[in-house]
PDB file of C-alpha atoms and ligand atoms in Angstrom:
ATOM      1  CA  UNK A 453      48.667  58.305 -59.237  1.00 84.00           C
ATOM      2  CA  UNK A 454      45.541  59.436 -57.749  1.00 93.00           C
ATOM      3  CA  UNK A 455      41.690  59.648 -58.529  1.00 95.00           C
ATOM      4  CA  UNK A 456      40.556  63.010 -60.357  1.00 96.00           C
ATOM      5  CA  UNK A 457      37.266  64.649 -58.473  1.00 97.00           C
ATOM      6  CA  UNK A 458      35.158  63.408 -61.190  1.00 97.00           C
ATOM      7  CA  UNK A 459      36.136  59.912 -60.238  1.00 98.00           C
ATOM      8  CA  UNK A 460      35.960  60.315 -56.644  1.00 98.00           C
ATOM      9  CA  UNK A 461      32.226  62.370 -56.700  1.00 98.00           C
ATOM     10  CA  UNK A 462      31.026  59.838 -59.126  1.00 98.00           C
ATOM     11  CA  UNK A 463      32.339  56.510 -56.733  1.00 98.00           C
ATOM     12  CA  UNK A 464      30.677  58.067 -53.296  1.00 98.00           C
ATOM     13  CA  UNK A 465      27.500  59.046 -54.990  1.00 98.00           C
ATOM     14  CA  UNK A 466      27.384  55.271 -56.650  1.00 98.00           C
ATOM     15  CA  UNK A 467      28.304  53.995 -53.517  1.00 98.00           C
ATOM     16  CA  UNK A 468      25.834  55.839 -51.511  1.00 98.00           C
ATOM     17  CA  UNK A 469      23.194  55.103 -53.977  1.00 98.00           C
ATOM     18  CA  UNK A 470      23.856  51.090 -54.187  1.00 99.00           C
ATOM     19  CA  UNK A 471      24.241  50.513 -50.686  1.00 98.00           C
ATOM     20  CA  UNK A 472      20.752  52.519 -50.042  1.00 98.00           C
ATOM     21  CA  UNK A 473      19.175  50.518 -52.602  1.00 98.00           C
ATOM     22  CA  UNK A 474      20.567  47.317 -51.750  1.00 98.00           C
ATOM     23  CA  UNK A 475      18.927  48.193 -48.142  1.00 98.00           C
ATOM     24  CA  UNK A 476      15.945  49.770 -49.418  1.00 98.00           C
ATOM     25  CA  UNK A 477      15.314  46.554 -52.153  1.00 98.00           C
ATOM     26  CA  UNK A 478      15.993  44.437 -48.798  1.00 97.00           C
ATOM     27  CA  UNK A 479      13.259  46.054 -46.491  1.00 96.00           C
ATOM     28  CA  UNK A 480      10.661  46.649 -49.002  1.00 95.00           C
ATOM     29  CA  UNK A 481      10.657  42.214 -49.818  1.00 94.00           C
ATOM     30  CA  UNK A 482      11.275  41.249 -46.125  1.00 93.00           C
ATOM     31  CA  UNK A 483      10.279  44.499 -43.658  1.00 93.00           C
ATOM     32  CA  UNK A 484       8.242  46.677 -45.602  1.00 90.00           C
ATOM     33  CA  UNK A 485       3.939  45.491 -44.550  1.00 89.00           C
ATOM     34  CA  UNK A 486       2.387  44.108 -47.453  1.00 87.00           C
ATOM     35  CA  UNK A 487      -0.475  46.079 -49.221  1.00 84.00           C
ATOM     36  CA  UNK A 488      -0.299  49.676 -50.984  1.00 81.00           C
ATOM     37  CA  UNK A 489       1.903  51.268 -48.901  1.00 82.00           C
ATOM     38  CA  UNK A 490       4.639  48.507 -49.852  1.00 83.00           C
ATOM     39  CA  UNK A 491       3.258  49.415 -53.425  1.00 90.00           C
ATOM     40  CA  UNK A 492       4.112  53.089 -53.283  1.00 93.00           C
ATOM     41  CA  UNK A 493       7.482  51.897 -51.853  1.00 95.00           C
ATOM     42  CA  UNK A 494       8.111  49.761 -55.130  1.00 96.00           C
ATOM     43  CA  UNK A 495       7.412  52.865 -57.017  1.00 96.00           C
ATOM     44  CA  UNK A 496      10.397  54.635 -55.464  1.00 97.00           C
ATOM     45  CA  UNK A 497      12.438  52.288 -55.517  1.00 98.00           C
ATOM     46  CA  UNK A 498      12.154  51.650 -59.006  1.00 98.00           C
ATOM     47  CA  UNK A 499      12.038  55.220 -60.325  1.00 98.00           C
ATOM     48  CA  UNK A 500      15.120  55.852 -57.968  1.00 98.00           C
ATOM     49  CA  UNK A 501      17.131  52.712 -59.466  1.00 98.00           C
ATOM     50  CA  UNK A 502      16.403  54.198 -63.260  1.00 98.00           C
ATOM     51  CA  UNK A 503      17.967  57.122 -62.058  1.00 98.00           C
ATOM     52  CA  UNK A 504      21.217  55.301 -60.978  1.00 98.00           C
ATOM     53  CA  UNK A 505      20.856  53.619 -64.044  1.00 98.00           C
ATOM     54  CA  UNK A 506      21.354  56.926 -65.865  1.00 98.00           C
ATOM     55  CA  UNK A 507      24.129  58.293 -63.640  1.00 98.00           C
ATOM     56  CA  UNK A 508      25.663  54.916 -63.326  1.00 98.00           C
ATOM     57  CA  UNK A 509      26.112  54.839 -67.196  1.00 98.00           C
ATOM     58  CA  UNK A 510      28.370  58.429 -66.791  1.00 98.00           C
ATOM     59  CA  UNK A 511      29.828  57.109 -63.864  1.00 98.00           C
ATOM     60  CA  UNK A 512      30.738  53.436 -65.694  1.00 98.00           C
ATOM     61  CA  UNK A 513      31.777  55.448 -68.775  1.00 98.00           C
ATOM     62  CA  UNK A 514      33.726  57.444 -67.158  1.00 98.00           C
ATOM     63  CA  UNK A 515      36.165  54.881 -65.391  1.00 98.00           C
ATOM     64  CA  UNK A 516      36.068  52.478 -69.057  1.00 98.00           C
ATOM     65  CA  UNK A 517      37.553  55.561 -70.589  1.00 97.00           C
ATOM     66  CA  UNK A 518      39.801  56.494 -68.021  1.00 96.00           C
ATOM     67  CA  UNK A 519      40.828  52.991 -67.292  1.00 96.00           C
ATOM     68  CA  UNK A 520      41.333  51.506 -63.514  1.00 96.00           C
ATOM     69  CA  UNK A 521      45.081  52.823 -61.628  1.00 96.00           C
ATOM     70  CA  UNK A 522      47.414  50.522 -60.795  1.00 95.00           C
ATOM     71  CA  UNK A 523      47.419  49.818 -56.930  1.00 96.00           C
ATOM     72  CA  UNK A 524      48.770  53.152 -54.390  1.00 95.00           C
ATOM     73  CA  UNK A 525      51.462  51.000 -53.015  1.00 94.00           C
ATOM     74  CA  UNK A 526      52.957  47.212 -54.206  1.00 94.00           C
ATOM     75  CA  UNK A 527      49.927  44.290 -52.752  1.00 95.00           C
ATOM     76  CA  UNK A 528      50.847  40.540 -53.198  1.00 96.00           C
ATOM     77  CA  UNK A 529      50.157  39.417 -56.948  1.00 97.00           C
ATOM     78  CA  UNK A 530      46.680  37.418 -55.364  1.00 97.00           C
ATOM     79  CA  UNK A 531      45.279  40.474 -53.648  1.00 96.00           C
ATOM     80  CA  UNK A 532      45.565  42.613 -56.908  1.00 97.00           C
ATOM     81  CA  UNK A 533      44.015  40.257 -58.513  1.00 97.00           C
ATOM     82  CA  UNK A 534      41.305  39.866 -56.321  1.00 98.00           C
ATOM     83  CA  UNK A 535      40.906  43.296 -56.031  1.00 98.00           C
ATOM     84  CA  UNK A 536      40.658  44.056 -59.981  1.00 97.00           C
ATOM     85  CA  UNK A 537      38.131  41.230 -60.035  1.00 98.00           C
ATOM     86  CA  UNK A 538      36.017  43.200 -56.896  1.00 98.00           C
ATOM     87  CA  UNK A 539      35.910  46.100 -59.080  1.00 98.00           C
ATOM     88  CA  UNK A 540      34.674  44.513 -62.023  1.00 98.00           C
ATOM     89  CA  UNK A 541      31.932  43.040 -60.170  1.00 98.00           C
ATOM     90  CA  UNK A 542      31.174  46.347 -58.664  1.00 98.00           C
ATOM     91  CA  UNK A 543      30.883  48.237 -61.597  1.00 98.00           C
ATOM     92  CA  UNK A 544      29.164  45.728 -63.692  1.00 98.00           C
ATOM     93  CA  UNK A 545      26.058  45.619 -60.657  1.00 98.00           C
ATOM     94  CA  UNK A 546      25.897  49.514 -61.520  1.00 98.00           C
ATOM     95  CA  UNK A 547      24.002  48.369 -64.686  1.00 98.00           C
ATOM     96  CA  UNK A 548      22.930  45.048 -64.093  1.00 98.00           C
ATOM     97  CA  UNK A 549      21.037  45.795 -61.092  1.00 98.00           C
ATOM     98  CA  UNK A 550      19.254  48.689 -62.479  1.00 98.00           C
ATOM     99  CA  UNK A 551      18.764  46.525 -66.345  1.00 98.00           C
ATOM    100  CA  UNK A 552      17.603  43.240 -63.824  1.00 98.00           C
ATOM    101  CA  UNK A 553      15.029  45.380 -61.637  1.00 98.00           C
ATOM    102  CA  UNK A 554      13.647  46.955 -65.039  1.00 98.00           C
ATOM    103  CA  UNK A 555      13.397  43.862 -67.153  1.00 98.00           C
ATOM    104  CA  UNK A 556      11.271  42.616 -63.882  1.00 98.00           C
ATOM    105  CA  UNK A 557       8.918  45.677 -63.243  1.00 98.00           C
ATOM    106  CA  UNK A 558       8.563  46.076 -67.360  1.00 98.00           C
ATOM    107  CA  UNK A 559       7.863  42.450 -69.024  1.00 98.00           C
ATOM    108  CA  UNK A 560       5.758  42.121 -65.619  1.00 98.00           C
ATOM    109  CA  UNK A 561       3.710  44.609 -67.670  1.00 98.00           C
ATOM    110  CA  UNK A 562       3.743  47.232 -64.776  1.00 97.00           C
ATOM    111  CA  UNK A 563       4.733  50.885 -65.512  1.00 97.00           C
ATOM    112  CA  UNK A 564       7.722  52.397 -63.734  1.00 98.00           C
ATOM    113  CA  UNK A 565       5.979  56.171 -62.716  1.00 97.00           C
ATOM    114  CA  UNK A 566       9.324  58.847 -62.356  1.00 98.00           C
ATOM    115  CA  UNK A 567       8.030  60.550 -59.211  1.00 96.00           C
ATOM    116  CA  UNK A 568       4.894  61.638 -60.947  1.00 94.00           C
ATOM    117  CA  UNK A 569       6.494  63.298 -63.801  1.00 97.00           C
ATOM    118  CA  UNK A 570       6.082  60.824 -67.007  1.00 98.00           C
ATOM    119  CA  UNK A 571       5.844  57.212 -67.315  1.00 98.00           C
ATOM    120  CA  UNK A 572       7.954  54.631 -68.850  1.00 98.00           C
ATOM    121  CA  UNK A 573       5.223  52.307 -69.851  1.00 98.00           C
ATOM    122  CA  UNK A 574       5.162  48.215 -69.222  1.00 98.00           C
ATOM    123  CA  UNK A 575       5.623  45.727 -71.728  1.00 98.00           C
ATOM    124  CA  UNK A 576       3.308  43.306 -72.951  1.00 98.00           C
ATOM    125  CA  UNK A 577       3.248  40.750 -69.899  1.00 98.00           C
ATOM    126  CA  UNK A 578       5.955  37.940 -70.411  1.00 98.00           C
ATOM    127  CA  UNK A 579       6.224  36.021 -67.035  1.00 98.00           C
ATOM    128  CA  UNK A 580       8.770  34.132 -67.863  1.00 98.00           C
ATOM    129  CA  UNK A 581      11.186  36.931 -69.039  1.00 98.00           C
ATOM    130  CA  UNK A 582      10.393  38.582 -65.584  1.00 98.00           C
ATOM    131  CA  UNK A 583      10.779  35.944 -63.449  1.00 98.00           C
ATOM    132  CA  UNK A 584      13.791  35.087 -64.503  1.00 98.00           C
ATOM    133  CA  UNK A 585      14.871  39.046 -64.398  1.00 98.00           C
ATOM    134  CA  UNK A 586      13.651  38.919 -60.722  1.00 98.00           C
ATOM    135  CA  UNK A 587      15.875  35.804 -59.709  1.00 98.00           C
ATOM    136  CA  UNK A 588      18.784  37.809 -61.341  1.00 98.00           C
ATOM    137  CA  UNK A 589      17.845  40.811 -59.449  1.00 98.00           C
ATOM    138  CA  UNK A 590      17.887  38.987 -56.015  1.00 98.00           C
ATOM    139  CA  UNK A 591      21.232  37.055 -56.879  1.00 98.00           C
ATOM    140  CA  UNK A 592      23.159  39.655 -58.127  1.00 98.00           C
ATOM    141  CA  UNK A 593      22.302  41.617 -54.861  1.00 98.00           C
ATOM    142  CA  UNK A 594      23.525  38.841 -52.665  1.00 98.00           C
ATOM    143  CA  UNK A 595      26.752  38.506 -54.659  1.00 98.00           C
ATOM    144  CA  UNK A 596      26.824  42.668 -54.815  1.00 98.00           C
ATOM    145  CA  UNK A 597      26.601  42.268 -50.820  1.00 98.00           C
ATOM    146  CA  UNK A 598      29.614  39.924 -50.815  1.00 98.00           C
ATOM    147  CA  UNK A 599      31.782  41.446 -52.568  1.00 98.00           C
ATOM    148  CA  UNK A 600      30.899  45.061 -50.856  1.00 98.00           C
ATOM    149  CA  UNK A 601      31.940  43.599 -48.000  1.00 98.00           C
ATOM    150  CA  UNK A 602      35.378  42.450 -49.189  1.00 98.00           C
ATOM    151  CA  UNK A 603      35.999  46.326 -50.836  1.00 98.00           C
ATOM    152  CA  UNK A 604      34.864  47.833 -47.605  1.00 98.00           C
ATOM    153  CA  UNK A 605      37.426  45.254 -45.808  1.00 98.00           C
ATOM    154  CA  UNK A 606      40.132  45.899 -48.146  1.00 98.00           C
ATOM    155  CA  UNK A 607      39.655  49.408 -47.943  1.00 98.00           C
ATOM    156  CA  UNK A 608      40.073  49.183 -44.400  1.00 98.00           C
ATOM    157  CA  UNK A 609      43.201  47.163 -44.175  1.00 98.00           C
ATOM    158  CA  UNK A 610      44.943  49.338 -46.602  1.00 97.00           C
ATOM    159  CA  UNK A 611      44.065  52.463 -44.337  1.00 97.00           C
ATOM    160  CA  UNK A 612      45.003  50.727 -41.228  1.00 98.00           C
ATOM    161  CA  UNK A 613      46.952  47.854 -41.236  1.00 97.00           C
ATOM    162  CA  UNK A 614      49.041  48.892 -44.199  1.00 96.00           C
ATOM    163  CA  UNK A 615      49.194  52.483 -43.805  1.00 96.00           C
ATOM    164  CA  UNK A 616      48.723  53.551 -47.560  1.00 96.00           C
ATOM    165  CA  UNK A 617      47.185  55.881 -49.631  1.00 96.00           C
ATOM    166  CA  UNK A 618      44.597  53.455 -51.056  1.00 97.00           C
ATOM    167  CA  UNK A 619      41.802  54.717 -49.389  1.00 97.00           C
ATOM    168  CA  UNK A 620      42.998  58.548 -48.810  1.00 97.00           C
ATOM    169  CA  UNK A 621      43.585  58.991 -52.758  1.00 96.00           C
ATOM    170  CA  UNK A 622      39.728  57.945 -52.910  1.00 97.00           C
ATOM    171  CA  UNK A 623      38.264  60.612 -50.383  1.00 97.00           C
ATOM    172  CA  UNK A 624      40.985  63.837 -50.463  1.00 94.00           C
ATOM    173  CA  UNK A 625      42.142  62.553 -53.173  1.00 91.00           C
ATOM    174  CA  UNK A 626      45.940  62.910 -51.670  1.00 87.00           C
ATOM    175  CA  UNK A 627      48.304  60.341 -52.872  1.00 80.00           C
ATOM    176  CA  UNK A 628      50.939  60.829 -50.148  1.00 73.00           C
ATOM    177  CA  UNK A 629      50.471  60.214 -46.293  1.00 64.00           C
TER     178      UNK A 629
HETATM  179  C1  HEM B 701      19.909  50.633 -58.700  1.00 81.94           C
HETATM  180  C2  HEM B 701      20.114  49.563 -58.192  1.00 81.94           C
HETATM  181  C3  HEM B 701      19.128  48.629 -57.530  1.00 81.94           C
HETATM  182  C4  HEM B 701      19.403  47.882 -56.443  1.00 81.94           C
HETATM  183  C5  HEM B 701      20.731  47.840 -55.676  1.00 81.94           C
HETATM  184  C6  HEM B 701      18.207  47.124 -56.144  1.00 81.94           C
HETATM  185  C7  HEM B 701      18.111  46.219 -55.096  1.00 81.94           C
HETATM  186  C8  HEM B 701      17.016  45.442 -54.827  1.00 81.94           C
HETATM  187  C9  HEM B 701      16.949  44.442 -53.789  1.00 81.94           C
HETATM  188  C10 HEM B 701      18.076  44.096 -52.814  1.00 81.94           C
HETATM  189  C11 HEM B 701      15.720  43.894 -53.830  1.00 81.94           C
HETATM  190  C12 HEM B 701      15.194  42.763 -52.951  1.00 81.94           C
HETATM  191  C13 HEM B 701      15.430  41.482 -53.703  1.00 81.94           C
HETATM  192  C14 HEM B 701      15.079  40.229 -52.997  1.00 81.94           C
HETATM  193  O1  HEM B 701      15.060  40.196 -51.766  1.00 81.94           O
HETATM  194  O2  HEM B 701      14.807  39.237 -53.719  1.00 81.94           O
HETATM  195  C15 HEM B 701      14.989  44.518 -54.904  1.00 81.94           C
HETATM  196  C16 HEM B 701      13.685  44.216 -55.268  1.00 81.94           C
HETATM  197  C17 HEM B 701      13.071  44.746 -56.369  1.00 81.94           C
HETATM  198  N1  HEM B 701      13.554  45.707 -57.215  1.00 81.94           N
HETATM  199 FE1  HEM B 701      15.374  46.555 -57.126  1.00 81.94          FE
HETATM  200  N2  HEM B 701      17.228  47.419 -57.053  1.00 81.94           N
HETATM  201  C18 HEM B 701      17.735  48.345 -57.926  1.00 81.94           C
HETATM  202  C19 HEM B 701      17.066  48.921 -58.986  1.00 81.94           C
HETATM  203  C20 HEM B 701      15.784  48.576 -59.402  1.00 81.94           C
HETATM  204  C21 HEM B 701      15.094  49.125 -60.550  1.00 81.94           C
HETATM  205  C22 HEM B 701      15.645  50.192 -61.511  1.00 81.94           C
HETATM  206  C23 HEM B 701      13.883  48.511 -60.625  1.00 81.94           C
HETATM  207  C24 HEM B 701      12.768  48.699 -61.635  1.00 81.94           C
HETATM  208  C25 HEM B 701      12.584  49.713 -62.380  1.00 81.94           C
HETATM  209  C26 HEM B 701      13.798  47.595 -59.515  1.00 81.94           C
HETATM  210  C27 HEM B 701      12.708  46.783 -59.247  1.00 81.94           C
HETATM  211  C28 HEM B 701      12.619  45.920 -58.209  1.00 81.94           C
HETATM  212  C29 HEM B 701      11.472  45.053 -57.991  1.00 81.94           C
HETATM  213  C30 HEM B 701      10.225  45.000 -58.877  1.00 81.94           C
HETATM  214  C31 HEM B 701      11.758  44.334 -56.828  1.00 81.94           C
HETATM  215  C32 HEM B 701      10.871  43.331 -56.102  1.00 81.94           C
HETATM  216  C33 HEM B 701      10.480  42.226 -56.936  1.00 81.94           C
HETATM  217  C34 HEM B 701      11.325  41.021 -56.995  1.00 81.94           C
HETATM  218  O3  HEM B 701      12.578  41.037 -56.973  1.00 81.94           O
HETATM  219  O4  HEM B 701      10.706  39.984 -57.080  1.00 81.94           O
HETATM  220  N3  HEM B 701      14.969  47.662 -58.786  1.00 81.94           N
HETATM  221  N4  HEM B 701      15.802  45.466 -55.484  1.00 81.94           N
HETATM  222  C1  HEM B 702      31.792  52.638 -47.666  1.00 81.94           C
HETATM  223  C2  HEM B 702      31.982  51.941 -48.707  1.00 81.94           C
HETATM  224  C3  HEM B 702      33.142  52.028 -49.663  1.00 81.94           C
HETATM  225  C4  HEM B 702      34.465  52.340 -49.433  1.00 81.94           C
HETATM  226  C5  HEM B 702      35.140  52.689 -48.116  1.00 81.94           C
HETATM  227  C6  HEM B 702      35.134  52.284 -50.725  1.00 81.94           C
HETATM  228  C7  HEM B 702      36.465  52.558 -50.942  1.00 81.94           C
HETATM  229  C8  HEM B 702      37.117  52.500 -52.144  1.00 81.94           C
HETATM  230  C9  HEM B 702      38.513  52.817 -52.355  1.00 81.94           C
HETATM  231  C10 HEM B 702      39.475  53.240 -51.262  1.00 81.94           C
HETATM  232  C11 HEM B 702      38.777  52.642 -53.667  1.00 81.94           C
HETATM  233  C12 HEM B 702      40.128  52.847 -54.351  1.00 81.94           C
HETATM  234  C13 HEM B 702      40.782  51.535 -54.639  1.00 81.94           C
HETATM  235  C14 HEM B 702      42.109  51.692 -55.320  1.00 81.94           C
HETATM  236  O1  HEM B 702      42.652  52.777 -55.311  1.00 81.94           O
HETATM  237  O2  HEM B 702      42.602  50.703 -55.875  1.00 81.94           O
HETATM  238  C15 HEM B 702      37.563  52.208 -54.306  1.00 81.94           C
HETATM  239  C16 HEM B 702      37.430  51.933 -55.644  1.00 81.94           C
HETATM  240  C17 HEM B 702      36.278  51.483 -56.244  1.00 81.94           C
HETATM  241  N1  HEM B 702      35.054  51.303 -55.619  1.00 81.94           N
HETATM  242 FE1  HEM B 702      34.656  51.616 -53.679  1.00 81.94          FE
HETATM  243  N2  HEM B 702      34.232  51.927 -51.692  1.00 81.94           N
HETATM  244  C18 HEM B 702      33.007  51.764 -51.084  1.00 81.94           C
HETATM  245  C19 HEM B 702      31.820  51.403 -51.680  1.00 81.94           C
HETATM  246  C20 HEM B 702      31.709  51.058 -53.017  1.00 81.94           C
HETATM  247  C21 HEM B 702      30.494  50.573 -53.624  1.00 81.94           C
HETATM  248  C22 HEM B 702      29.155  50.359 -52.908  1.00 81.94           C
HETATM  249  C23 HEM B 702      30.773  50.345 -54.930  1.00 81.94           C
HETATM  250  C24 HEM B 702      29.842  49.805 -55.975  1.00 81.94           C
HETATM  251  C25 HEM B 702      29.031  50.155 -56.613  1.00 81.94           C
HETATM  252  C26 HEM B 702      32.168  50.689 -55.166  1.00 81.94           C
HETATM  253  C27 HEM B 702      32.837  50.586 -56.374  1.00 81.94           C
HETATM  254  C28 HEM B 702      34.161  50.855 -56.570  1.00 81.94           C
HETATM  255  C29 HEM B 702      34.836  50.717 -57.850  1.00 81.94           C
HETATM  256  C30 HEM B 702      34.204  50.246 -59.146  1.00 81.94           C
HETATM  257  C31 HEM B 702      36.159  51.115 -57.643  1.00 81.94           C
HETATM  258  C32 HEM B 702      37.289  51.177 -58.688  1.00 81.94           C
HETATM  259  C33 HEM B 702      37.580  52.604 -59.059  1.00 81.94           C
HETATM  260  C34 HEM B 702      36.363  53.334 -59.558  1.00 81.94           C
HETATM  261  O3  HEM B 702      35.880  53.023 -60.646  1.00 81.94           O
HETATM  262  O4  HEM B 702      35.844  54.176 -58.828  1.00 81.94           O
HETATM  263  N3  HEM B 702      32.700  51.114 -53.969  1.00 81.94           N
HETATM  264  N4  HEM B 702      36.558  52.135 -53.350  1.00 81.94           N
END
């Protein structure tokens, strides 16, 4: 069994996209100088996080229908699960951490501008809703972090250590080696 090109195009563009705005989100809070500048940086980030929300929802849709494969070659019963469990956490942060940053920006009563083209317009303020939607943001990052590191590792091992097709049936999408 191997991933279809939808699958694979939609996992390296999600990838790409998290990992940049995990980095991005990171630099604008603890890099980025304070002031307008940082401002204008917000306003990309967040119009470029709705728009992984929208593709994420394909993308997410796409592997609920399809369903998750069964692992390229036989793992001990404790990595699969561990595995499974990585994937469920990734997928899930493909919506949460879009939902999170929005419930933030919007009950913060601040407008999210989509690169100058229309606006999706704040809420009446609610500080505690956003504050609360702000810690979420920053946790689920860290935990998103965590367990990108163990996929990336896991990846890894498969293509070196174990010599399967895990990662290969992911980028050519071949499921022999
Ligand atoms: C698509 C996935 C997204 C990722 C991976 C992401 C990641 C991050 C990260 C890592 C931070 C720094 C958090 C911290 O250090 O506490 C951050 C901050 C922030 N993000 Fe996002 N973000 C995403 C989408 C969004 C969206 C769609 C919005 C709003 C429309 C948004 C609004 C914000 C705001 C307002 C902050 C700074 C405020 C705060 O957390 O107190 N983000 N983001
Ligand atoms: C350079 C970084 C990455 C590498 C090398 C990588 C590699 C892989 C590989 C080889 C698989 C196939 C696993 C299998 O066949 O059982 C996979 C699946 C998966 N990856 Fe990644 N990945 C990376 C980044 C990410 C990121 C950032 C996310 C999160 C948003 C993610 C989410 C997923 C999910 C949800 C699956 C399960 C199948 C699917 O729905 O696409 N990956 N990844």
């Amino acid at each position: 069994m191997t991933y279809d090109l939808i699958s694979r195009f939609n996992h390296w563009i999600i990838a790409l996209a998290m990992i940049g705005m995990l980095a991005f989100g990171i630099y604008i809070e603890d890099f980025a100088p304070q002031g307008p500048e940082a401002g204008a940086l917000l306003q990309t980030h967040k119009a470029i996080g709705v728009l992984v929300l929208v593709y994420g929802l394909w993308r997410v849709g796409w592997r609920l229908a399809r369903g998750f494969l069964e692992p390229a070659a036989p793992v001990p019963v404790w990595q699969d699960r561990i595995a499974k469990l990585t994937h469920w956490v990734l997928i899930a942060s493909v919506i949460l951490m879009p939902l999170s940053g929005m419930t933030t920006s919007l009950f913060g009563g601040h407008d999210i501008q989509m690169f100058g083209l229309f606006i999706i317009p704040g809420f009446a303020e609610n500080k505690a809703i956003s504050e609360i939607a702000a810690d979420a943001h920053g946790a689920i990052a860290n935990v998103l972090i965590f367990f990108i590191v163990l996929h990336v590792a896991g990846a890894l091992k498969h293509h070196f250590v174990d010599r399967d097709t895990t990662l290969v049936r992911m980028t050519s999408g071949r499921s022999t080696r």
